[in-house]
Amino acid sequence: MIYMILYIPLIFPGSWFLDKVGLRITALVGIVGTCIGAWIKVFSVDPSLFYVGFIGQAIVALAQVCILSLPARLAAVWFGPDQVSSATSVGVFGNQLGVAIGFVLPPILVPNSEDLETVGNDLRLMFYMVAGLTSVLLVLMALFFQDKPPTPPSAAQEAAQRIEGGHAEQVSFFQSLKNLMTNSNFIFLLLSYGINVGVFYAISTLLNPVVLKYYPGHEVDTGRIGLSIVLAGMLGSVVSGIVLDKTHKFKETTLAVYALSMVGMWIFTFTLDTGYIAVVYVTASLLGFFMTGYLPVGFEFGAELTFPEPEGTSSGLLNASAQTFGIVFTLIYSKLFYSYGDIQANIVMAVMLIVGTVITAITKSDLRRQNAQVQGGNAALESGNP
């Protein structure tokens, strides 16, 4: 919970920091914080030192503010117009890969045991592994992670850098924030994105009791279903990014993925009680494919709607919306599930996805970054320097 609780209030200073200091410094602050928090947790392996582990976890949660907004910004700064969406999807893929590893490795490394000393030794080994990995990443990023390429990869990015470099035209972070919050299309996306990802968070959080209601004794399967959702989502992220780069149909792709997420939710709702747990694997994976596949689509559509505002700010606000809706929907879903049952809880979530689909449908396709790319290309042709 500390991850979600800290992210929401810190997204604004985090976005301001990325906007002011750039990719390299922001990424280094993120990995340094992650590394420090991981090493603190190494020294928390004792029943009386839980607070030390919590401090370490809180530091890592603080560091994620610098990490989660990076994919869309990094993709825009480093990749051309036919690669930027795929690059964003790879960033989302990496995030989901970490979640998938989190499903698989901890139960293997720290199995249940009545012996506290055994559990402590296993925890210590796992914490050392994470701390060692983050230390290696810190060294690699310090040596090789650069702020931006020597020349802009696209006409849109060249225009954005020209605006950032011109002091007379430079927009303050708060003015940029105001521009975003007065952009009606972005507000629609903020709501629809929050609803979609919030529903996904709620389903993922309460997957265990929902599945065990119909399939008691299948605890191992619930973990594997959770893993299947994440793996299908990773595939969905990459496929969505490739489709966007090939077609540049941002509004159409966003609406299609959203509508299919909604359909997947209805299918999941009414197939839980078939008596075949294999069906739950399939329907849950379908849900993960489209709902997680929506993440890079939402980031990229947001970047298009808000250009030339910094991509880190728009994606940060989208993440904050997702965390807020995630907390609210998880509380609502939990209350409905334990008071009325899973059918009623799932129907409410499916109805929310219908609302999100309608909001997506009325969002206008104002592709500002694509327009800047076209204008920049035309200007280059007219000057004889294509």
Tab-separated table of C-alpha atoms in Angstrom:
chain	number	residue	atom	x	y	z
A	1	MET	CA	0.000	0.000	0.000
A	2	ILE	CA	2.906	2.371	0.694
A	3	TYR	CA	3.633	2.438	-3.056
A	4	MET	CA	0.180	3.783	-3.944
A	5	ILE	CA	-0.089	6.067	-0.899
A	6	LEU	CA	3.218	7.843	-1.609
A	7	TYR	CA	2.858	8.021	-5.388
A	8	ILE	CA	-0.332	10.110	-5.484
A	9	PRO	CA	0.934	13.208	-3.567
A	10	LEU	CA	4.478	12.961	-4.938
A	11	ILE	CA	3.598	12.756	-8.635
A	12	PHE	CA	3.581	16.555	-8.969
A	13	PRO	CA	7.067	17.161	-7.501
A	14	GLY	CA	8.256	14.047	-9.369
A	15	SER	CA	6.991	15.371	-12.706
A	16	TRP	CA	8.460	18.811	-11.967
A	17	PHE	CA	11.817	17.176	-11.195
A	18	LEU	CA	11.834	15.198	-14.471
A	19	ASP	CA	10.864	18.331	-16.386
A	20	LYS	CA	13.667	20.388	-14.798
A	21	VAL	CA	16.659	18.036	-14.604
A	22	GLY	CA	15.992	15.653	-17.510
A	23	LEU	CA	16.089	11.901	-17.999
A	24	ARG	CA	19.579	11.015	-16.739
A	25	ILE	CA	19.443	12.722	-13.332
A	26	THR	CA	15.858	11.573	-12.712
A	27	ALA	CA	16.689	7.973	-13.611
A	28	LEU	CA	19.823	8.039	-11.422
A	29	VAL	CA	17.893	9.411	-8.442
A	30	GLY	CA	15.350	6.630	-8.982
A	31	ILE	CA	17.898	3.811	-9.100
A	32	VAL	CA	19.928	5.248	-6.166
A	33	GLY	CA	16.772	5.347	-4.027
A	34	THR	CA	15.810	1.826	-5.092
A	35	CYS	CA	19.317	0.576	-4.278
A	36	ILE	CA	19.451	2.282	-0.848
A	37	GLY	CA	16.006	0.943	0.078
A	38	ALA	CA	16.969	-2.569	-1.033
A	39	TRP	CA	20.119	-2.547	1.126
A	40	ILE	CA	18.203	-1.240	4.160
A	41	LYS	CA	15.834	-4.215	3.850
A	42	VAL	CA	18.842	-6.572	4.020
A	43	PHE	CA	19.352	-5.442	7.633
A	44	SER	CA	15.684	-5.790	8.613
A	45	VAL	CA	15.485	-9.581	8.841
A	46	ASP	CA	14.352	-9.969	12.432
A	47	PRO	CA	10.806	-10.053	13.868
A	48	SER	CA	11.656	-6.989	15.988
A	49	LEU	CA	12.955	-4.988	13.009
A	50	PHE	CA	9.847	-4.827	10.851
A	51	TYR	CA	9.955	-1.030	11.013
A	52	VAL	CA	13.414	-1.113	9.374
A	53	GLY	CA	12.022	-3.166	6.495
A	54	PHE	CA	9.119	-0.737	6.208
A	55	ILE	CA	11.539	2.211	6.044
A	56	GLY	CA	13.437	0.457	3.252
A	57	GLN	CA	10.212	-0.273	1.399
A	58	ALA	CA	9.104	3.364	1.784
A	59	ILE	CA	12.403	4.606	0.302
A	60	VAL	CA	11.945	2.294	-2.691
A	61	ALA	CA	8.366	3.577	-3.020
A	62	LEU	CA	9.685	7.158	-3.046
A	63	ALA	CA	12.179	6.227	-5.758
A	64	GLN	CA	9.442	4.768	-7.999
A	65	VAL	CA	8.090	8.310	-8.460
A	66	CYS	CA	11.214	8.980	-10.541
A	67	ILE	CA	10.903	5.686	-12.442
A	68	LEU	CA	7.250	5.231	-13.436
A	69	SER	CA	7.013	8.389	-15.565
A	70	LEU	CA	10.188	7.620	-17.532
A	71	PRO	CA	8.990	5.254	-20.346
A	72	ALA	CA	6.863	7.765	-22.293
A	73	ARG	CA	9.410	10.562	-21.838
A	74	LEU	CA	12.389	8.360	-22.744
A	75	ALA	CA	10.583	7.019	-25.822
A	76	ALA	CA	9.768	10.552	-27.050
A	77	VAL	CA	13.315	11.861	-26.510
A	78	TRP	CA	15.185	8.901	-28.014
A	79	PHE	CA	12.926	7.330	-30.679
A	80	GLY	CA	11.501	8.407	-34.034
A	81	PRO	CA	7.788	8.677	-34.899
A	82	ASP	CA	7.556	5.056	-36.110
A	83	GLN	CA	9.248	3.651	-32.989
A	84	VAL	CA	8.025	5.797	-30.094
A	85	SER	CA	4.924	3.747	-29.224
A	86	SER	CA	6.826	0.459	-29.339
A	87	ALA	CA	9.505	1.975	-27.096
A	88	THR	CA	6.851	3.060	-24.574
A	89	SER	CA	5.329	-0.427	-24.664
A	90	VAL	CA	8.744	-1.958	-23.880
A	91	GLY	CA	8.961	0.323	-20.826
A	92	VAL	CA	5.536	-0.913	-19.680
A	93	PHE	CA	6.670	-4.480	-20.534
A	94	GLY	CA	9.652	-4.071	-18.194
A	95	ASN	CA	7.401	-2.879	-15.390
A	96	GLN	CA	5.076	-5.867	-15.863
A	97	LEU	CA	8.066	-8.224	-16.061
A	98	GLY	CA	9.044	-7.082	-12.571
A	99	VAL	CA	5.500	-7.805	-11.355
A	100	ALA	CA	5.614	-11.257	-12.967
A	101	ILE	CA	8.931	-12.042	-11.261
A	102	GLY	CA	7.325	-10.858	-8.016
A	103	PHE	CA	4.589	-13.478	-8.471
A	104	VAL	CA	7.043	-16.305	-9.147
A	105	LEU	CA	10.286	-15.860	-7.187
A	106	PRO	CA	9.341	-14.915	-3.580
A	107	PRO	CA	7.280	-18.093	-2.932
A	108	ILE	CA	10.180	-20.160	-4.335
A	109	LEU	CA	12.905	-18.314	-2.428
A	110	VAL	CA	10.935	-17.976	0.831
A	111	PRO	CA	8.664	-21.044	1.195
A	112	ASN	CA	6.344	-21.420	4.181
A	113	SER	CA	8.049	-22.792	7.273
A	114	GLU	CA	7.314	-23.076	10.993
A	115	ASP	CA	10.987	-22.389	11.710
A	116	LEU	CA	11.497	-18.608	11.960
A	117	GLU	CA	15.243	-18.954	11.538
A	118	THR	CA	14.765	-20.739	8.209
A	119	VAL	CA	12.334	-18.056	7.033
A	120	GLY	CA	14.822	-15.369	8.133
A	121	ASN	CA	17.690	-16.959	6.232
A	122	ASP	CA	15.540	-17.278	3.095
A	123	LEU	CA	14.370	-13.659	3.373
A	124	ARG	CA	17.938	-12.456	3.853
A	125	LEU	CA	19.056	-14.339	0.723
A	126	MET	CA	16.223	-12.804	-1.311
A	127	PHE	CA	16.983	-9.300	-0.017
A	128	TYR	CA	20.700	-9.731	-0.822
A	129	MET	CA	19.795	-10.831	-4.364
A	130	VAL	CA	17.595	-7.768	-4.927
A	131	ALA	CA	20.173	-5.420	-3.383
A	132	GLY	CA	22.929	-6.946	-5.532
A	133	LEU	CA	20.869	-6.625	-8.714
A	134	THR	CA	19.970	-2.985	-8.026
A	135	SER	CA	23.642	-2.241	-7.280
A	136	VAL	CA	24.661	-3.645	-10.680
A	137	LEU	CA	21.906	-1.592	-12.337
A	138	LEU	CA	23.114	1.526	-10.524
A	139	VAL	CA	26.645	1.082	-11.870
A	140	LEU	CA	25.405	0.358	-15.420
A	141	MET	CA	23.100	3.382	-15.455
A	142	ALA	CA	25.771	5.687	-14.026
A	143	LEU	CA	28.166	4.587	-16.779
A	144	PHE	CA	25.904	4.282	-19.821
A	145	PHE	CA	22.527	6.028	-19.372
A	146	GLN	CA	22.551	9.279	-21.364
A	147	ASP	CA	20.176	12.221	-21.148
A	148	LYS	CA	19.347	12.628	-24.855
A	149	PRO	CA	20.756	11.806	-28.322
A	150	PRO	CA	23.077	14.250	-30.148
A	151	THR	CA	20.276	15.156	-32.573
A	152	PRO	CA	16.478	14.975	-32.068
A	153	PRO	CA	14.973	11.730	-33.485
A	154	SER	CA	11.886	13.447	-34.907
A	155	ALA	CA	10.560	16.802	-36.084
A	156	ALA	CA	8.125	16.809	-33.136
A	157	GLN	CA	10.944	16.323	-30.625
A	158	GLU	CA	13.026	18.997	-32.370
A	159	ALA	CA	10.119	21.423	-31.973
A	160	ALA	CA	9.709	20.441	-28.312
A	161	GLN	CA	13.417	20.976	-27.608
A	162	ARG	CA	13.309	24.324	-29.419
A	163	ILE	CA	10.453	25.437	-27.131
A	164	GLU	CA	12.328	24.179	-24.044
A	165	GLY	CA	15.490	25.955	-25.156
A	166	GLY	CA	13.866	29.301	-25.933
A	167	HIS	CA	13.726	31.129	-22.615
A	168	ALA	CA	11.220	33.662	-23.874
A	169	GLU	CA	8.825	30.884	-24.843
A	170	GLN	CA	9.637	28.460	-22.054
A	171	VAL	CA	6.570	27.368	-20.102
A	172	SER	CA	6.843	26.866	-16.348
A	173	PHE	CA	5.897	23.526	-14.826
A	174	PHE	CA	2.815	25.018	-13.186
A	175	GLN	CA	1.710	26.622	-16.446
A	176	SER	CA	2.239	23.254	-18.135
A	177	LEU	CA	0.137	21.620	-15.404
A	178	LYS	CA	-2.578	24.223	-15.937
A	179	ASN	CA	-2.492	23.576	-19.685
A	180	LEU	CA	-3.000	19.864	-19.048
A	181	MET	CA	-5.833	20.337	-16.567
A	182	THR	CA	-7.695	22.698	-18.918
A	183	ASN	CA	-7.348	20.343	-21.886
A	184	SER	CA	-10.799	18.727	-22.033
A	185	ASN	CA	-9.647	15.783	-24.147
A	186	PHE	CA	-6.859	15.003	-21.688
A	187	ILE	CA	-9.331	15.217	-18.767
A	188	PHE	CA	-11.527	12.652	-20.555
A	189	LEU	CA	-8.480	10.410	-21.016
A	190	LEU	CA	-7.503	10.934	-17.363
A	191	LEU	CA	-10.922	9.639	-16.268
A	192	SER	CA	-11.142	6.736	-18.733
A	193	TYR	CA	-7.538	5.656	-18.071
A	194	GLY	CA	-8.096	5.770	-14.298
A	195	ILE	CA	-11.286	3.700	-14.597
A	196	ASN	CA	-9.654	0.998	-16.757
A	197	VAL	CA	-6.504	0.574	-14.684
A	198	GLY	CA	-8.433	1.027	-11.424
A	199	VAL	CA	-10.713	-1.907	-12.334
A	200	PHE	CA	-7.633	-3.969	-13.213
A	201	TYR	CA	-6.041	-3.189	-9.828
A	202	ALA	CA	-9.249	-4.166	-8.008
A	203	ILE	CA	-9.582	-7.477	-9.881
A	204	SER	CA	-5.898	-8.314	-9.362
A	205	THR	CA	-5.997	-7.478	-5.644
A	206	LEU	CA	-9.036	-9.679	-4.909
A	207	LEU	CA	-8.329	-12.428	-7.435
A	208	ASN	CA	-7.441	-14.923	-4.696
A	209	PRO	CA	-10.761	-14.957	-2.757
A	210	VAL	CA	-12.819	-14.690	-5.964
A	211	VAL	CA	-11.227	-17.770	-7.540
A	212	LEU	CA	-11.144	-19.760	-4.267
A	213	LYS	CA	-14.893	-19.194	-3.827
A	214	TYR	CA	-15.511	-21.476	-6.824
A	215	TYR	CA	-12.344	-23.583	-6.676
A	216	PRO	CA	-11.475	-24.191	-2.987
A	217	GLY	CA	-8.025	-25.651	-2.388
A	218	HIS	CA	-6.608	-24.195	-5.619
A	219	GLU	CA	-4.306	-21.640	-3.959
A	220	VAL	CA	-1.448	-22.557	-6.302
A	221	ASP	CA	-3.694	-22.008	-9.310
A	222	THR	CA	-4.697	-18.537	-8.133
A	223	GLY	CA	-1.024	-17.529	-8.091
A	224	ARG	CA	-0.563	-18.990	-11.562
A	225	ILE	CA	-3.682	-17.209	-12.835
A	226	GLY	CA	-2.224	-13.956	-11.497
A	227	LEU	CA	0.995	-14.732	-13.357
A	228	SER	CA	-0.991	-15.546	-16.525
A	229	ILE	CA	-2.720	-12.147	-16.313
A	230	VAL	CA	0.647	-10.381	-16.113
A	231	LEU	CA	2.285	-12.426	-18.895
A	232	ALA	CA	-0.714	-11.903	-21.214
A	233	GLY	CA	-0.561	-8.211	-20.343
A	234	MET	CA	3.115	-8.025	-21.277
A	235	LEU	CA	2.257	-9.484	-24.683
A	236	GLY	CA	-0.681	-7.079	-24.999
A	237	SER	CA	1.584	-4.104	-24.226
A	238	VAL	CA	4.034	-4.996	-26.985
A	239	VAL	CA	1.305	-5.768	-29.541
A	240	SER	CA	-0.459	-2.467	-28.789
A	241	GLY	CA	2.779	-0.513	-29.202
A	242	ILE	CA	3.517	-2.153	-32.550
A	243	VAL	CA	-0.036	-1.483	-33.796
A	244	LEU	CA	0.259	2.205	-32.848
A	245	ASP	CA	3.613	2.587	-34.613
A	246	LYS	CA	2.318	0.886	-37.762
A	247	THR	CA	-1.020	2.686	-37.979
A	248	HIS	CA	-0.728	5.917	-35.912
A	249	LYS	CA	-4.475	5.401	-35.229
A	250	PHE	CA	-4.339	6.542	-31.607
A	251	LYS	CA	-8.029	7.211	-30.954
A	252	GLU	CA	-9.197	4.110	-32.826
A	253	THR	CA	-6.681	1.811	-31.110
A	254	THR	CA	-7.474	3.271	-27.682
A	255	LEU	CA	-11.215	2.783	-28.192
A	256	ALA	CA	-10.824	-0.749	-29.569
A	257	VAL	CA	-8.587	-1.914	-26.700
A	258	TYR	CA	-10.900	-0.277	-24.141
A	259	ALA	CA	-14.037	-1.864	-25.598
A	260	LEU	CA	-12.351	-5.289	-25.701
A	261	SER	CA	-11.312	-4.843	-22.047
A	262	MET	CA	-14.975	-4.230	-21.219
A	263	VAL	CA	-16.091	-7.305	-23.192
A	264	GLY	CA	-13.378	-9.359	-21.468
A	265	MET	CA	-14.713	-8.227	-18.065
A	266	TRP	CA	-18.238	-9.428	-18.890
A	267	ILE	CA	-16.883	-12.778	-20.110
A	268	PHE	CA	-14.771	-13.163	-16.936
A	269	THR	CA	-17.808	-12.340	-14.751
A	270	PHE	CA	-20.107	-15.030	-16.128
A	271	THR	CA	-17.599	-17.856	-16.692
A	272	LEU	CA	-16.173	-18.118	-13.168
A	273	ASP	CA	-18.711	-20.780	-12.161
A	274	THR	CA	-18.248	-23.171	-15.102
A	275	GLY	CA	-16.459	-25.672	-12.852
A	276	TYR	CA	-13.392	-25.735	-15.101
A	277	ILE	CA	-10.484	-23.725	-13.725
A	278	ALA	CA	-8.842	-23.811	-17.170
A	279	VAL	CA	-11.645	-21.484	-18.325
A	280	VAL	CA	-10.626	-18.986	-15.616
A	281	TYR	CA	-7.020	-19.126	-16.883
A	282	VAL	CA	-8.224	-18.223	-20.389
A	283	THR	CA	-10.710	-15.482	-19.419
A	284	ALA	CA	-8.345	-13.881	-16.874
A	285	SER	CA	-5.520	-13.898	-19.433
A	286	LEU	CA	-7.837	-12.275	-21.981
A	287	LEU	CA	-8.615	-9.584	-19.424
A	288	GLY	CA	-4.896	-9.051	-18.738
A	289	PHE	CA	-4.031	-8.895	-22.441
A	290	PHE	CA	-6.362	-5.976	-23.149
A	291	MET	CA	-6.262	-4.154	-19.805
A	292	THR	CA	-2.474	-4.108	-19.548
A	293	GLY	CA	-2.223	-3.625	-23.314
A	294	TYR	CA	-4.127	-0.399	-22.724
A	295	LEU	CA	-1.314	1.085	-20.569
A	296	PRO	CA	1.123	2.131	-23.359
A	297	VAL	CA	-1.840	3.107	-25.573
A	298	GLY	CA	-3.092	5.474	-22.875
A	299	PHE	CA	0.400	6.956	-22.364
A	300	GLU	CA	0.877	7.560	-26.076
A	301	PHE	CA	-2.618	8.963	-26.658
A	302	GLY	CA	-1.986	11.293	-23.713
A	303	ALA	CA	1.322	12.443	-25.227
A	304	GLU	CA	-0.463	13.148	-28.522
A	305	LEU	CA	-3.300	15.106	-26.908
A	306	THR	CA	-0.979	17.266	-24.776
A	307	PHE	CA	2.028	17.978	-27.030
A	308	PRO	CA	4.291	19.952	-26.497
A	309	GLU	CA	3.787	19.520	-22.739
A	310	PRO	CA	6.378	17.109	-21.228
A	311	GLU	CA	5.459	13.442	-21.646
A	312	GLY	CA	6.626	12.710	-18.096
A	313	THR	CA	4.012	15.082	-16.682
A	314	SER	CA	1.095	13.662	-18.699
A	315	SER	CA	2.058	10.037	-17.981
A	316	GLY	CA	2.605	10.896	-14.310
A	317	LEU	CA	-0.910	12.330	-14.044
A	318	LEU	CA	-2.291	9.229	-15.768
A	319	ASN	CA	-0.474	7.029	-13.243
A	320	ALA	CA	-1.814	9.142	-10.354
A	321	SER	CA	-5.351	8.774	-11.737
A	322	ALA	CA	-4.853	5.012	-11.973
A	323	GLN	CA	-3.594	4.794	-8.365
A	324	THR	CA	-6.524	6.892	-7.090
A	325	PHE	CA	-9.158	4.885	-8.943
A	326	GLY	CA	-7.303	1.704	-7.944
A	327	ILE	CA	-7.652	2.449	-4.240
A	328	VAL	CA	-11.320	3.504	-4.558
A	329	PHE	CA	-12.336	0.563	-6.786
A	330	THR	CA	-10.482	-1.960	-4.621
A	331	LEU	CA	-12.412	-0.741	-1.551
A	332	ILE	CA	-15.733	-0.801	-3.466
A	333	TYR	CA	-15.049	-4.220	-5.011
A	334	SER	CA	-14.054	-5.673	-1.640
A	335	LYS	CA	-17.196	-4.322	0.052
A	336	LEU	CA	-19.477	-5.627	-2.715
A	337	PHE	CA	-17.751	-9.016	-2.902
A	338	TYR	CA	-17.935	-9.769	0.815
A	339	SER	CA	-21.463	-8.302	1.208
A	340	TYR	CA	-23.219	-9.458	-1.970
A	341	GLY	CA	-20.955	-11.796	-3.933
A	342	ASP	CA	-18.592	-11.792	-6.888
A	343	ILE	CA	-21.263	-11.481	-9.613
A	344	GLN	CA	-22.537	-8.177	-8.257
A	345	ALA	CA	-19.006	-6.861	-7.659
A	346	ASN	CA	-17.854	-7.827	-11.169
A	347	ILE	CA	-20.980	-6.350	-12.792
A	348	VAL	CA	-20.304	-2.993	-11.127
A	349	MET	CA	-16.719	-3.070	-12.460
A	350	ALA	CA	-17.973	-4.046	-15.954
A	351	VAL	CA	-20.477	-1.148	-15.882
A	352	MET	CA	-17.631	1.208	-14.951
A	353	LEU	CA	-15.756	-0.042	-18.033
A	354	ILE	CA	-18.830	0.753	-20.149
A	355	VAL	CA	-18.687	4.301	-18.750
A	356	GLY	CA	-14.971	4.445	-19.591
A	357	THR	CA	-15.638	3.210	-23.131
A	358	VAL	CA	-18.237	5.966	-23.658
A	359	ILE	CA	-15.808	8.612	-22.322
A	360	THR	CA	-13.128	7.286	-24.697
A	361	ALA	CA	-15.570	7.438	-27.607
A	362	ILE	CA	-16.338	11.147	-26.994
A	363	THR	CA	-12.644	12.071	-26.655
A	364	LYS	CA	-11.565	13.938	-29.785
A	365	SER	CA	-8.608	12.710	-31.814
A	366	ASP	CA	-6.484	15.857	-31.473
A	367	LEU	CA	-3.108	14.411	-32.498
A	368	ARG	CA	-0.847	17.401	-31.804
A	369	ARG	CA	2.445	15.501	-31.848
A	370	GLN	CA	1.615	13.885	-35.188
A	371	ASN	CA	0.670	17.290	-36.590
A	372	ALA	CA	3.969	18.778	-35.388
A	373	GLN	CA	5.786	15.872	-37.047
A	374	VAL	CA	4.013	16.527	-40.362
A	375	GLN	CA	4.627	20.288	-40.179
A	376	GLY	CA	8.282	19.725	-39.333
A	377	GLY	CA	8.662	17.353	-42.265
A	378	ASN	CA	7.008	19.821	-44.614
A	379	ALA	CA	9.248	22.649	-43.390
A	380	ALA	CA	12.334	20.482	-43.970
A	381	LEU	CA	11.195	19.693	-47.530
A	382	GLU	CA	10.540	23.366	-48.302
A	383	SER	CA	14.008	24.305	-47.044
A	384	GLY	CA	15.554	21.577	-49.215
A	385	ASN	CA	16.819	19.644	-46.195
A	386	PRO	CA	14.547	16.565	-45.855
